[in-house]
């Protein structure tokens, strides 16, 4: 008889990556898989989350996200990167953006010593993951994968007045329309926002991957299970300890997979004695495996919001939810656009004209931050040092983008919909405005970096095995050496698909 707390593979973290790994490995009926998730597992998904039109509400109006208080370096003010704490993780609460990493991103990973991670090697996984409603018939897209992919905007479809004005303005300054931006290196210009939505409903990875696997007898799913630590014995992990319903429980496995995300995968490693020895000793943790890169290499996408005055009459808010984005290069020599720019829903205050936000997302992060333990208590959130906009080139890029948007918006073509610039004030110091108000695009990566053994800061090898441990793997956003020029969820799913393949071998 097999004990009910002994498994072949234990997956820690039921976000996008964890759902993928658990579902794929449990396809083998002889492989006993345990999936632990710190958050709840509501079934069916609540309407606020399931509705494919309510991305903002899912983030801001539910209890399924964690807010991580983070200090801006410039003035010590606080902002809050977010992560999902629910089965499906970020894919259950995000804006449903389904944006592939670029060829430049993945080829960069390989150039850093991660053999087998080039765009050419990863493309078959990107194709196999998706059923693309619009381009599934083309060679670079899939038509039979678990994730349904769709676009709400078409370059050929009729457009409302406001959208037509934005498109006209882009074309006027030489920015093209791109029907499909999930191509190797999408150009600057206007393109459709691509979403993992099917029949108007969110396709989280809990829905797309885990739901079809739930009936498998060899798959055990335990929600509301906060992992405390892993027991290290020599060069192997023997067990995981987790708290559920006030009881400290244990599970034993042959292989362990960390998919707890950019903030909690390094936290769990450090609580288990795996990480930078000096930092662990500072908190009284016995360093068992000295890995100085655990918690380092943190990167995210910074965003700054510019706010314009809106029209005074006959205002239709749906004009401003067009389903498209603007990709912009702050320097024409860059290989990829370094900004995603979105017109956002208006802010309506009685007695005032609508206020029209435009969000500028810098999709690079040249300096590197860190994630450190606040204490030895697993319930305490780790401390984030973001390093965003601290590199002069990042700040310069943001200022270039802000000036570009000011010139783009304040033009006769858009005067019917956008008025004067309110924030930042045209006369204030825009550097100080950016440094004191930037927020997160919620795309943190890099804190368990993948790299060759010659890189002292690498935490996992190109097969995603943790250095110094024979049976521990990491397969989430934390392994990315560099943040992608894209929303990160698609790259995370691809990483998890690849890890499942590695483990099956």
CSV table of C-alpha atoms in Angstrom, one decimal:
chain,number,residue,atom,x,y,z
A,1,UNK,CA,0.0,0.0,0.0
A,2,UNK,CA,1.3,3.5,-0.9
A,3,UNK,CA,1.0,6.2,1.8
A,4,UNK,CA,-1.3,9.1,1.0
A,5,UNK,CA,1.5,11.6,1.7
A,6,UNK,CA,4.2,10.1,-0.5
A,7,UNK,CA,4.4,11.2,-4.2
A,8,UNK,CA,6.6,10.9,-7.2
A,9,UNK,CA,6.5,14.6,-7.8
A,10,UNK,CA,5.4,17.4,-5.5
A,11,UNK,CA,4.6,20.8,-7.2
A,12,UNK,CA,4.8,23.8,-4.8
A,13,UNK,CA,2.7,26.7,-6.1
A,14,UNK,CA,-0.5,26.4,-8.1
A,15,UNK,CA,-0.1,29.5,-10.3
A,16,UNK,CA,0.2,29.3,-14.1
A,17,UNK,CA,3.4,27.3,-14.0
A,18,UNK,CA,2.2,24.9,-11.3
A,19,UNK,CA,-1.0,24.1,-13.0
A,20,UNK,CA,0.8,23.3,-16.2
A,21,UNK,CA,3.5,21.1,-14.6
A,22,UNK,CA,1.0,19.2,-12.5
A,23,UNK,CA,-1.4,18.6,-15.4
A,24,UNK,CA,1.3,17.5,-17.8
A,25,UNK,CA,3.1,15.1,-15.4
A,26,UNK,CA,-0.2,13.5,-14.2
A,27,UNK,CA,-0.9,12.5,-17.8
A,28,UNK,CA,1.3,9.5,-16.9
A,29,UNK,CA,-1.1,7.4,-14.7
A,30,UNK,CA,1.9,5.8,-12.9
A,31,UNK,CA,3.2,9.2,-11.8
A,32,UNK,CA,1.7,10.3,-8.4
A,33,UNK,CA,1.6,14.1,-8.4
A,34,UNK,CA,0.8,16.5,-5.5
A,35,UNK,CA,0.0,20.1,-6.2
A,36,UNK,CA,0.1,22.5,-3.2
A,37,UNK,CA,-1.3,26.1,-3.5
A,38,UNK,CA,-1.3,28.7,-0.8
A,39,UNK,CA,-4.5,30.3,-2.1
A,40,UNK,CA,-8.1,29.0,-2.5
A,41,UNK,CA,-9.4,26.9,-5.4
A,42,UNK,CA,-12.9,28.2,-6.1
A,43,UNK,CA,-15.0,26.1,-8.4
A,44,UNK,CA,-16.4,27.3,-10.6
A,45,UNK,CA,-14.5,30.6,-10.9
A,46,UNK,CA,-16.5,33.5,-9.5
A,47,UNK,CA,-18.0,35.7,-12.1
A,48,UNK,CA,-15.8,38.6,-11.3
A,49,UNK,CA,-12.8,36.5,-12.3
A,50,UNK,CA,-14.3,34.4,-15.0
A,51,UNK,CA,-15.7,37.3,-17.0
A,52,UNK,CA,-13.3,37.9,-19.9
A,53,UNK,CA,-14.0,41.7,-19.8
A,54,UNK,CA,-13.1,42.3,-16.2
A,55,UNK,CA,-9.4,42.2,-15.9
A,56,UNK,CA,-9.1,45.4,-13.8
A,57,UNK,CA,-11.9,44.3,-11.5
A,58,UNK,CA,-10.2,40.9,-10.9
A,59,UNK,CA,-7.0,42.6,-9.9
A,60,UNK,CA,-8.5,45.4,-7.7
A,61,UNK,CA,-11.8,44.2,-6.4
A,62,UNK,CA,-11.2,40.6,-5.2
A,63,UNK,CA,-9.4,39.0,-2.3
A,64,UNK,CA,-7.3,36.8,-4.7
A,65,UNK,CA,-4.3,39.0,-4.9
A,66,UNK,CA,-1.4,39.8,-2.6
A,67,UNK,CA,-0.1,43.4,-2.5
A,68,UNK,CA,3.7,43.7,-1.8
A,69,UNK,CA,4.6,47.1,-0.2
A,70,UNK,CA,7.7,48.3,-2.1
A,71,UNK,CA,9.6,51.5,-1.5
A,72,UNK,CA,10.6,53.7,-4.4
A,73,UNK,CA,14.3,54.5,-4.3
A,74,UNK,CA,13.8,58.2,-5.1
A,75,UNK,CA,11.7,59.3,-2.2
A,76,UNK,CA,10.8,56.2,-0.1
A,77,UNK,CA,7.1,56.4,-1.2
A,78,UNK,CA,5.3,53.1,-1.3
A,79,UNK,CA,3.6,51.3,-4.2
A,80,UNK,CA,2.3,47.7,-4.5
A,81,UNK,CA,3.4,45.1,-7.0
A,82,UNK,CA,0.7,42.4,-7.1
A,83,UNK,CA,0.6,38.6,-7.5
A,84,UNK,CA,-2.3,36.2,-7.6
A,85,UNK,CA,-3.0,33.9,-4.6
A,86,UNK,CA,-5.5,31.6,-6.0
A,87,UNK,CA,-5.4,28.4,-8.1
A,88,UNK,CA,-4.1,29.6,-11.5
A,89,UNK,CA,-2.1,32.4,-9.9
A,90,UNK,CA,-1.7,35.5,-12.0
A,91,UNK,CA,-3.6,33.9,-14.9
A,92,UNK,CA,-6.7,33.9,-12.7
A,93,UNK,CA,-6.6,37.6,-11.9
A,94,UNK,CA,-4.5,39.3,-14.6
A,95,UNK,CA,-5.6,41.4,-17.6
A,96,UNK,CA,-5.5,38.2,-19.7
A,97,UNK,CA,-2.8,39.5,-22.0
A,98,UNK,CA,-1.4,36.7,-24.1
A,99,UNK,CA,1.9,38.1,-25.4
A,100,UNK,CA,4.7,35.9,-26.5
A,101,UNK,CA,8.4,36.6,-25.6
A,102,UNK,CA,10.2,38.0,-28.6
A,103,UNK,CA,12.9,36.2,-30.6
A,104,UNK,CA,15.4,38.7,-29.2
A,105,UNK,CA,14.4,37.7,-25.6
A,106,UNK,CA,14.8,34.0,-26.0
A,107,UNK,CA,18.0,34.2,-28.1
A,108,UNK,CA,19.4,36.5,-25.4
A,109,UNK,CA,18.7,33.8,-22.8
A,110,UNK,CA,20.6,31.2,-24.9
A,111,UNK,CA,23.5,33.7,-25.5
A,112,UNK,CA,23.9,33.9,-21.7
A,113,UNK,CA,24.8,30.2,-21.6
A,114,UNK,CA,21.4,28.6,-21.5
A,115,UNK,CA,21.8,26.1,-24.4
A,116,UNK,CA,18.5,25.0,-25.8
A,117,UNK,CA,16.5,28.1,-24.9
A,118,UNK,CA,16.7,29.9,-28.2
A,119,UNK,CA,13.5,31.1,-30.0
A,120,UNK,CA,13.9,28.3,-32.5
A,121,UNK,CA,13.9,25.7,-29.6
A,122,UNK,CA,11.0,27.3,-27.7
A,123,UNK,CA,8.7,28.0,-30.7
A,124,UNK,CA,7.3,24.4,-30.8
A,125,UNK,CA,6.1,24.9,-27.2
A,126,UNK,CA,4.6,28.3,-28.0
A,127,UNK,CA,2.7,26.8,-30.9
A,128,UNK,CA,1.6,23.7,-29.0
A,129,UNK,CA,0.2,25.7,-26.1
A,130,UNK,CA,-2.4,27.6,-28.0
A,131,UNK,CA,-5.5,27.5,-30.2
A,132,UNK,CA,-5.3,30.8,-31.9
A,133,UNK,CA,-8.8,31.8,-33.2
A,134,UNK,CA,-7.4,34.3,-35.7
A,135,UNK,CA,-4.0,32.9,-36.9
A,136,UNK,CA,-4.1,29.2,-36.0
A,137,UNK,CA,-3.9,28.4,-39.7
A,138,UNK,CA,-0.4,29.9,-40.0
A,139,UNK,CA,2.8,28.0,-39.5
A,140,UNK,CA,3.9,30.0,-36.4
A,141,UNK,CA,0.7,29.5,-34.5
A,142,UNK,CA,-1.2,26.6,-33.0
A,143,UNK,CA,-4.8,25.4,-33.5
A,144,UNK,CA,-5.1,22.5,-31.1
A,145,UNK,CA,-3.5,23.6,-27.8
A,146,UNK,CA,-5.2,24.0,-24.4
A,147,UNK,CA,-5.2,27.8,-24.3
A,148,UNK,CA,-7.7,29.6,-26.5
A,149,UNK,CA,-6.3,32.9,-27.9
A,150,UNK,CA,-8.3,35.7,-29.4
A,151,UNK,CA,-8.1,39.4,-30.4
A,152,UNK,CA,-10.8,42.0,-29.9
A,153,UNK,CA,-9.3,44.4,-32.4
A,154,UNK,CA,-8.7,43.8,-36.1
A,155,UNK,CA,-6.9,46.1,-38.5
A,156,UNK,CA,-9.6,45.5,-41.0
A,157,UNK,CA,-12.7,45.9,-38.8
A,158,UNK,CA,-14.8,49.1,-38.7
A,159,UNK,CA,-13.6,51.4,-35.9
A,160,UNK,CA,-15.3,53.9,-33.6
A,161,UNK,CA,-14.4,57.6,-33.9
A,162,UNK,CA,-12.0,57.6,-31.1
A,163,UNK,CA,-10.2,54.5,-32.2
A,164,UNK,CA,-10.1,55.7,-35.8
A,165,UNK,CA,-8.5,58.9,-34.6
A,166,UNK,CA,-5.8,57.1,-32.6
A,167,UNK,CA,-5.0,54.8,-35.6
A,168,UNK,CA,-4.9,57.8,-38.0
A,169,UNK,CA,-2.5,59.6,-35.7
A,170,UNK,CA,-0.2,56.6,-35.5
A,171,UNK,CA,-0.2,56.2,-39.3
A,172,UNK,CA,0.3,59.9,-39.7
A,173,UNK,CA,3.7,59.7,-37.8
A,174,UNK,CA,4.8,56.5,-39.6
A,175,UNK,CA,3.7,53.8,-37.1
A,176,UNK,CA,2.2,50.8,-38.9
A,177,UNK,CA,-0.8,48.6,-38.1
A,178,UNK,CA,0.2,45.1,-37.3
A,179,UNK,CA,-2.5,42.4,-37.5
A,180,UNK,CA,-0.6,39.9,-35.4
A,181,UNK,CA,2.0,40.9,-32.8
A,182,UNK,CA,2.8,37.4,-31.6
A,183,UNK,CA,5.5,37.2,-34.2
A,184,UNK,CA,9.3,36.8,-33.6
A,185,UNK,CA,10.1,40.5,-33.3
A,186,UNK,CA,6.9,42.7,-33.6
A,187,UNK,CA,7.5,46.2,-34.9
A,188,UNK,CA,6.6,49.5,-33.4
A,189,UNK,CA,3.0,50.6,-34.0
A,190,UNK,CA,-0.6,49.7,-33.3
A,191,UNK,CA,-1.5,46.1,-32.7
A,192,UNK,CA,-4.3,44.1,-31.3
A,193,UNK,CA,-4.3,43.2,-27.6
A,194,UNK,CA,-4.2,39.4,-27.5
A,195,UNK,CA,-6.1,37.6,-24.8
A,196,UNK,CA,-6.5,34.1,-23.4
A,197,UNK,CA,-10.3,34.2,-23.5
A,198,UNK,CA,-12.8,31.7,-24.9
A,199,UNK,CA,-16.5,32.5,-25.4
A,200,UNK,CA,-16.1,35.6,-23.3
A,201,UNK,CA,-14.6,33.7,-20.4
A,202,UNK,CA,-11.1,33.9,-18.9
A,203,UNK,CA,-8.9,30.9,-19.8
A,204,UNK,CA,-6.7,30.8,-16.7
A,205,UNK,CA,-4.3,27.9,-16.5
A,206,UNK,CA,-6.5,26.4,-13.8
A,207,UNK,CA,-9.2,26.3,-16.4
A,208,UNK,CA,-7.1,25.4,-19.5
A,209,UNK,CA,-4.8,22.8,-17.9
A,210,UNK,CA,-5.9,21.8,-14.5
A,211,UNK,CA,-9.6,21.4,-14.9
A,212,UNK,CA,-9.3,18.6,-17.5
A,213,UNK,CA,-6.9,16.8,-15.2
A,214,UNK,CA,-8.8,17.0,-11.9
A,215,UNK,CA,-10.5,13.6,-12.2
A,216,UNK,CA,-7.2,11.8,-12.4
A,217,UNK,CA,-6.7,9.4,-9.5
A,218,UNK,CA,-2.9,10.0,-9.5
A,219,UNK,CA,-3.3,13.8,-9.1
A,220,UNK,CA,-3.9,15.3,-5.6
A,221,UNK,CA,-4.7,19.0,-5.4
A,222,UNK,CA,-4.5,20.7,-2.0
A,223,UNK,CA,-5.4,24.5,-1.8
A,224,UNK,CA,-5.0,26.8,1.2
A,225,UNK,CA,-1.7,25.2,1.9
A,226,UNK,CA,1.1,27.6,2.8
A,227,UNK,CA,4.5,26.0,2.4
A,228,UNK,CA,6.9,26.6,5.3
A,229,UNK,CA,10.0,25.0,4.0
A,230,UNK,CA,11.7,22.0,2.4
A,231,UNK,CA,13.8,19.5,4.4
A,232,UNK,CA,17.3,19.2,2.9
A,233,UNK,CA,19.3,16.0,3.5
A,234,UNK,CA,22.7,16.1,1.8
A,235,UNK,CA,22.0,17.0,-1.8
A,236,UNK,CA,18.3,15.9,-1.9
A,237,UNK,CA,15.0,17.3,-0.7
A,238,UNK,CA,13.1,14.7,1.4
A,239,UNK,CA,9.9,16.5,2.4
A,240,UNK,CA,7.9,19.6,2.3
A,241,UNK,CA,6.2,21.1,5.3
A,242,UNK,CA,3.0,23.2,4.9
A,243,UNK,CA,0.3,24.7,7.1
A,244,UNK,CA,-3.3,24.0,6.4
A,245,UNK,CA,-6.3,24.7,8.6
A,246,UNK,CA,-4.0,25.3,11.6
A,247,UNK,CA,-2.1,22.1,11.2
A,248,UNK,CA,1.5,21.7,10.2
A,249,UNK,CA,1.6,18.8,7.6
A,250,UNK,CA,4.3,17.0,5.7
A,251,UNK,CA,4.5,15.4,2.3
A,252,UNK,CA,7.4,13.2,0.9
A,253,UNK,CA,8.5,13.0,-2.7
A,254,UNK,CA,11.0,11.7,-5.1
A,255,UNK,CA,11.2,15.0,-7.0
A,256,UNK,CA,10.2,18.5,-6.0
A,257,UNK,CA,9.2,21.4,-8.3
A,258,UNK,CA,9.1,25.1,-7.1
A,259,UNK,CA,6.5,27.1,-9.0
A,260,UNK,CA,5.7,29.6,-6.2
A,261,UNK,CA,6.6,32.6,-8.3
A,262,UNK,CA,9.2,35.4,-8.4
A,263,UNK,CA,8.6,36.4,-4.7
A,264,UNK,CA,7.9,33.1,-3.0
A,265,UNK,CA,10.2,30.6,-4.8
A,266,UNK,CA,13.3,32.4,-3.4
A,267,UNK,CA,11.6,32.8,-0.1
A,268,UNK,CA,10.9,29.1,0.3
A,269,UNK,CA,14.5,28.3,-0.8
A,270,UNK,CA,16.0,30.7,1.8
A,271,UNK,CA,13.7,29.4,4.6
A,272,UNK,CA,15.0,25.9,3.7
A,273,UNK,CA,18.6,27.0,4.1
A,274,UNK,CA,19.3,27.4,0.3
A,275,UNK,CA,20.6,30.8,-0.6
A,276,UNK,CA,23.2,33.4,0.2
A,277,UNK,CA,24.9,32.2,3.4
A,278,UNK,CA,25.5,35.5,5.0
A,279,UNK,CA,21.9,36.6,4.5
A,280,UNK,CA,20.7,33.3,6.0
A,281,UNK,CA,23.0,33.5,9.0
A,282,UNK,CA,21.8,37.0,9.7
A,283,UNK,CA,18.4,35.6,10.4
A,284,UNK,CA,19.6,32.5,12.2
A,285,UNK,CA,19.0,30.1,9.4
A,286,UNK,CA,21.5,27.3,9.0
A,287,UNK,CA,22.9,27.7,5.4
A,288,UNK,CA,22.9,24.2,3.9
A,289,UNK,CA,23.4,25.1,0.2
A,290,UNK,CA,25.3,28.3,-0.5
A,291,UNK,CA,23.6,29.8,-3.6
A,292,UNK,CA,24.4,33.6,-3.6
A,293,UNK,CA,22.0,34.2,-6.6
A,294,UNK,CA,18.8,33.2,-4.7
A,295,UNK,CA,16.7,36.4,-4.5
A,296,UNK,CA,19.0,38.4,-6.7
A,297,UNK,CA,18.6,39.5,-10.4
A,298,UNK,CA,15.0,40.9,-9.7
A,299,UNK,CA,13.5,42.7,-12.7
A,300,UNK,CA,10.1,44.2,-13.4
A,301,UNK,CA,8.4,46.5,-15.8
A,302,UNK,CA,7.9,50.1,-14.5
A,303,UNK,CA,5.0,52.2,-15.7
A,304,UNK,CA,4.1,55.8,-15.5
A,305,UNK,CA,0.6,57.3,-16.0
A,306,UNK,CA,0.0,60.5,-17.8
A,307,UNK,CA,-3.4,62.0,-17.4
A,308,UNK,CA,-5.2,64.3,-19.9
A,309,UNK,CA,-8.5,66.2,-19.7
A,310,UNK,CA,-11.3,64.5,-21.6
A,311,UNK,CA,-14.3,65.7,-23.6
A,312,UNK,CA,-17.1,67.5,-21.8
A,313,UNK,CA,-20.1,66.1,-23.7
A,314,UNK,CA,-21.5,63.0,-25.3
A,315,UNK,CA,-18.7,60.9,-23.7
A,316,UNK,CA,-18.9,57.1,-24.3
A,317,UNK,CA,-16.5,55.3,-22.0
A,318,UNK,CA,-16.3,52.2,-24.3
A,319,UNK,CA,-14.4,54.4,-26.8
A,320,UNK,CA,-11.5,54.1,-24.5
A,321,UNK,CA,-11.5,50.3,-24.3
A,322,UNK,CA,-10.4,49.5,-27.8
A,323,UNK,CA,-8.5,46.3,-27.4
A,324,UNK,CA,-5.3,47.6,-28.9
A,325,UNK,CA,-1.9,48.8,-27.7
A,326,UNK,CA,0.8,51.0,-29.0
A,327,UNK,CA,4.4,49.6,-29.1
A,328,UNK,CA,7.0,52.4,-29.1
A,329,UNK,CA,10.8,52.5,-29.3
A,330,UNK,CA,12.3,55.2,-27.2
A,331,UNK,CA,15.5,54.7,-29.3
A,332,UNK,CA,15.3,53.7,-32.9
A,333,UNK,CA,18.4,51.6,-32.6
A,334,UNK,CA,16.8,49.1,-30.2
A,335,UNK,CA,16.0,45.6,-31.5
A,336,UNK,CA,12.5,45.6,-29.9
A,337,UNK,CA,10.0,48.2,-28.9
A,338,UNK,CA,10.7,49.0,-25.2
A,339,UNK,CA,7.3,50.4,-24.4
A,340,UNK,CA,3.7,49.0,-24.3
A,341,UNK,CA,1.4,52.1,-24.2
A,342,UNK,CA,-2.3,51.8,-23.4
A,343,UNK,CA,-5.2,54.3,-23.4
A,344,UNK,CA,-7.1,53.4,-20.2
A,345,UNK,CA,-10.7,53.8,-19.0
A,346,UNK,CA,-11.6,57.4,-17.9
A,347,UNK,CA,-11.7,58.6,-14.4
A,348,UNK,CA,-15.1,60.1,-13.8
A,349,UNK,CA,-15.7,62.6,-11.0
A,350,UNK,CA,-19.0,64.4,-10.7
A,351,UNK,CA,-18.7,68.0,-11.7
A,352,UNK,CA,-15.4,67.6,-13.6
A,353,UNK,CA,-14.5,66.7,-17.1
A,354,UNK,CA,-13.4,63.1,-17.5
A,355,UNK,CA,-9.8,62.5,-16.9
A,356,UNK,CA,-8.1,60.3,-19.5
A,357,UNK,CA,-5.1,58.2,-18.4
A,358,UNK,CA,-2.5,56.9,-20.8
A,359,UNK,CA,-0.1,54.3,-19.2
A,360,UNK,CA,3.5,54.0,-20.4
A,361,UNK,CA,5.0,50.6,-19.6
A,362,UNK,CA,8.8,50.4,-19.9
A,363,UNK,CA,9.3,46.7,-20.8
A,364,UNK,CA,13.0,46.7,-19.9
A,365,UNK,CA,14.8,46.9,-16.5
A,366,UNK,CA,18.6,47.5,-16.8
A,367,UNK,CA,19.5,47.5,-13.1
A,368,UNK,CA,18.9,44.5,-10.9
A,369,UNK,CA,17.0,44.4,-7.7
A,370,UNK,CA,16.5,41.8,-5.0
A,371,UNK,CA,14.1,39.8,-2.9
A,372,UNK,CA,15.1,39.3,0.7
A,373,UNK,CA,13.5,37.7,3.8
A,374,UNK,CA,11.8,40.0,6.2
A,375,UNK,CA,12.0,37.3,8.9
A,376,UNK,CA,12.0,33.5,9.3
A,377,UNK,CA,8.2,33.6,9.5
A,378,UNK,CA,6.7,32.1,6.2
A,379,UNK,CA,3.7,34.4,6.6
A,380,UNK,CA,5.8,37.5,6.3
A,381,UNK,CA,6.0,38.9,2.8
A,382,UNK,CA,9.6,39.2,1.5
A,383,UNK,CA,11.2,42.6,1.0
A,384,UNK,CA,11.4,43.9,-2.5
A,385,UNK,CA,14.2,46.2,-3.7
A,386,UNK,CA,13.0,46.9,-7.3
A,387,UNK,CA,15.8,49.0,-8.8
A,388,UNK,CA,13.3,50.3,-11.4
A,389,UNK,CA,14.2,53.6,-13.2
A,390,UNK,CA,17.5,53.7,-11.2
A,391,UNK,CA,19.6,53.2,-14.4
A,392,UNK,CA,20.0,56.5,-16.3
A,393,UNK,CA,19.1,54.9,-19.6
A,394,UNK,CA,15.8,53.6,-18.1
A,395,UNK,CA,14.8,57.0,-16.8
A,396,UNK,CA,15.9,58.6,-20.1
A,397,UNK,CA,13.7,56.1,-22.0
A,398,UNK,CA,10.7,56.9,-19.8
A,399,UNK,CA,11.2,60.6,-20.4
A,400,UNK,CA,11.4,60.1,-24.1
A,401,UNK,CA,8.2,58.1,-24.1
A,402,UNK,CA,6.4,60.8,-22.0
A,403,UNK,CA,7.4,63.5,-24.5
A,404,UNK,CA,6.3,61.2,-27.3
A,405,UNK,CA,2.9,60.7,-25.8
A,406,UNK,CA,2.5,64.4,-25.1
A,407,UNK,CA,3.1,65.1,-28.8
A,408,UNK,CA,1.0,62.2,-29.9
A,409,UNK,CA,-2.1,63.1,-27.9
A,410,UNK,CA,-2.0,66.9,-28.1
A,411,UNK,CA,-2.7,67.1,-31.8
A,412,UNK,CA,-5.7,68.2,-33.9
A,413,UNK,CA,-6.4,64.6,-34.8
A,414,UNK,CA,-7.2,63.7,-31.2
A,415,UNK,CA,-8.6,67.0,-30.0
A,416,UNK,CA,-12.2,65.8,-30.0
A,417,UNK,CA,-11.3,63.2,-27.3
A,418,UNK,CA,-8.2,64.5,-25.4
A,419,UNK,CA,-7.7,67.9,-23.9
A,420,UNK,CA,-4.8,69.5,-22.0
A,421,UNK,CA,-2.2,67.5,-20.0
A,422,UNK,CA,-3.1,67.4,-16.3
A,423,UNK,CA,-0.4,65.1,-14.9
A,424,UNK,CA,2.4,65.7,-15.0
A,425,UNK,CA,2.1,69.4,-15.0
A,426,UNK,CA,3.9,70.6,-18.2
A,427,UNK,CA,6.1,72.9,-16.1
A,428,UNK,CA,7.1,70.5,-13.3
A,429,UNK,CA,10.2,68.3,-13.3
A,430,UNK,CA,9.2,65.2,-15.3
A,431,UNK,CA,12.1,63.1,-13.9
A,432,UNK,CA,10.9,63.7,-10.4
A,433,UNK,CA,7.3,62.9,-11.4
A,434,UNK,CA,8.3,59.6,-13.0
A,435,UNK,CA,10.6,58.6,-10.1
A,436,UNK,CA,8.0,59.4,-7.4
A,437,UNK,CA,4.9,58.0,-9.1
A,438,UNK,CA,6.0,55.0,-11.1
A,439,UNK,CA,4.1,51.7,-10.5
A,440,UNK,CA,4.5,48.1,-11.5
A,441,UNK,CA,3.3,46.4,-14.7
A,442,UNK,CA,3.3,43.3,-12.4
A,443,UNK,CA,5.8,41.3,-14.4
A,444,UNK,CA,8.5,40.5,-11.8
A,445,UNK,CA,11.1,37.9,-12.8
A,446,UNK,CA,14.6,36.6,-12.3
A,447,UNK,CA,15.1,35.8,-8.6
A,448,UNK,CA,16.1,32.1,-9.2
A,449,UNK,CA,18.1,32.8,-12.4
A,450,UNK,CA,18.8,30.2,-15.0
A,451,UNK,CA,22.4,30.1,-16.0
A,452,UNK,CA,25.5,28.0,-16.7
A,453,UNK,CA,27.5,26.6,-13.8
A,454,UNK,CA,30.2,29.2,-14.6
A,455,UNK,CA,27.8,32.0,-13.5
A,456,UNK,CA,28.1,32.3,-9.7
A,457,UNK,CA,24.7,34.0,-9.6
A,458,UNK,CA,22.8,31.2,-11.4
A,459,UNK,CA,20.4,29.3,-9.2
A,460,UNK,CA,19.2,26.7,-11.7
A,461,UNK,CA,20.9,25.1,-14.7
A,462,UNK,CA,19.4,25.1,-18.3
A,463,UNK,CA,17.4,21.9,-17.3
A,464,UNK,CA,15.9,24.0,-14.4
A,465,UNK,CA,17.5,21.9,-11.7
A,466,UNK,CA,18.7,23.8,-8.6
A,467,UNK,CA,22.5,23.8,-8.3
A,468,UNK,CA,23.7,21.6,-5.5
A,469,UNK,CA,20.4,19.6,-5.2
A,470,UNK,CA,19.7,16.5,-7.2
A,471,UNK,CA,15.9,16.5,-7.1
A,472,UNK,CA,14.7,20.1,-6.8
A,473,UNK,CA,13.6,22.1,-9.8
A,474,UNK,CA,12.3,25.6,-10.4
A,475,UNK,CA,9.9,26.4,-13.2
A,476,UNK,CA,8.3,29.8,-13.0
A,477,UNK,CA,9.1,33.5,-13.7
A,478,UNK,CA,11.9,33.5,-11.2
A,479,UNK,CA,14.2,31.5,-13.6
A,480,UNK,CA,14.2,34.2,-16.4
A,481,UNK,CA,17.7,35.6,-16.8
A,482,UNK,CA,16.2,38.8,-18.3
A,483,UNK,CA,12.7,40.2,-18.3
A,484,UNK,CA,10.9,39.7,-21.6
A,485,UNK,CA,9.8,42.5,-23.9
A,486,UNK,CA,6.2,41.3,-23.3
A,487,UNK,CA,3.8,40.4,-20.6
A,488,UNK,CA,5.4,37.5,-18.8
A,489,UNK,CA,2.6,34.9,-18.5
A,490,UNK,CA,3.1,33.2,-21.9
A,491,UNK,CA,6.8,32.8,-21.2
A,492,UNK,CA,6.0,31.3,-17.8
A,493,UNK,CA,3.6,28.8,-19.4
A,494,UNK,CA,6.3,27.9,-21.9
A,495,UNK,CA,8.9,27.4,-19.2
A,496,UNK,CA,6.5,25.1,-17.3
A,497,UNK,CA,5.8,23.1,-20.5
A,498,UNK,CA,9.5,22.6,-21.0
A,499,UNK,CA,10.1,21.6,-17.4
A,500,UNK,CA,7.4,19.0,-17.6
A,501,UNK,CA,9.2,17.6,-20.7
A,502,UNK,CA,12.6,17.6,-18.9
A,503,UNK,CA,11.1,15.7,-15.9
A,504,UNK,CA,9.3,13.1,-18.1
A,505,UNK,CA,12.7,12.3,-19.7
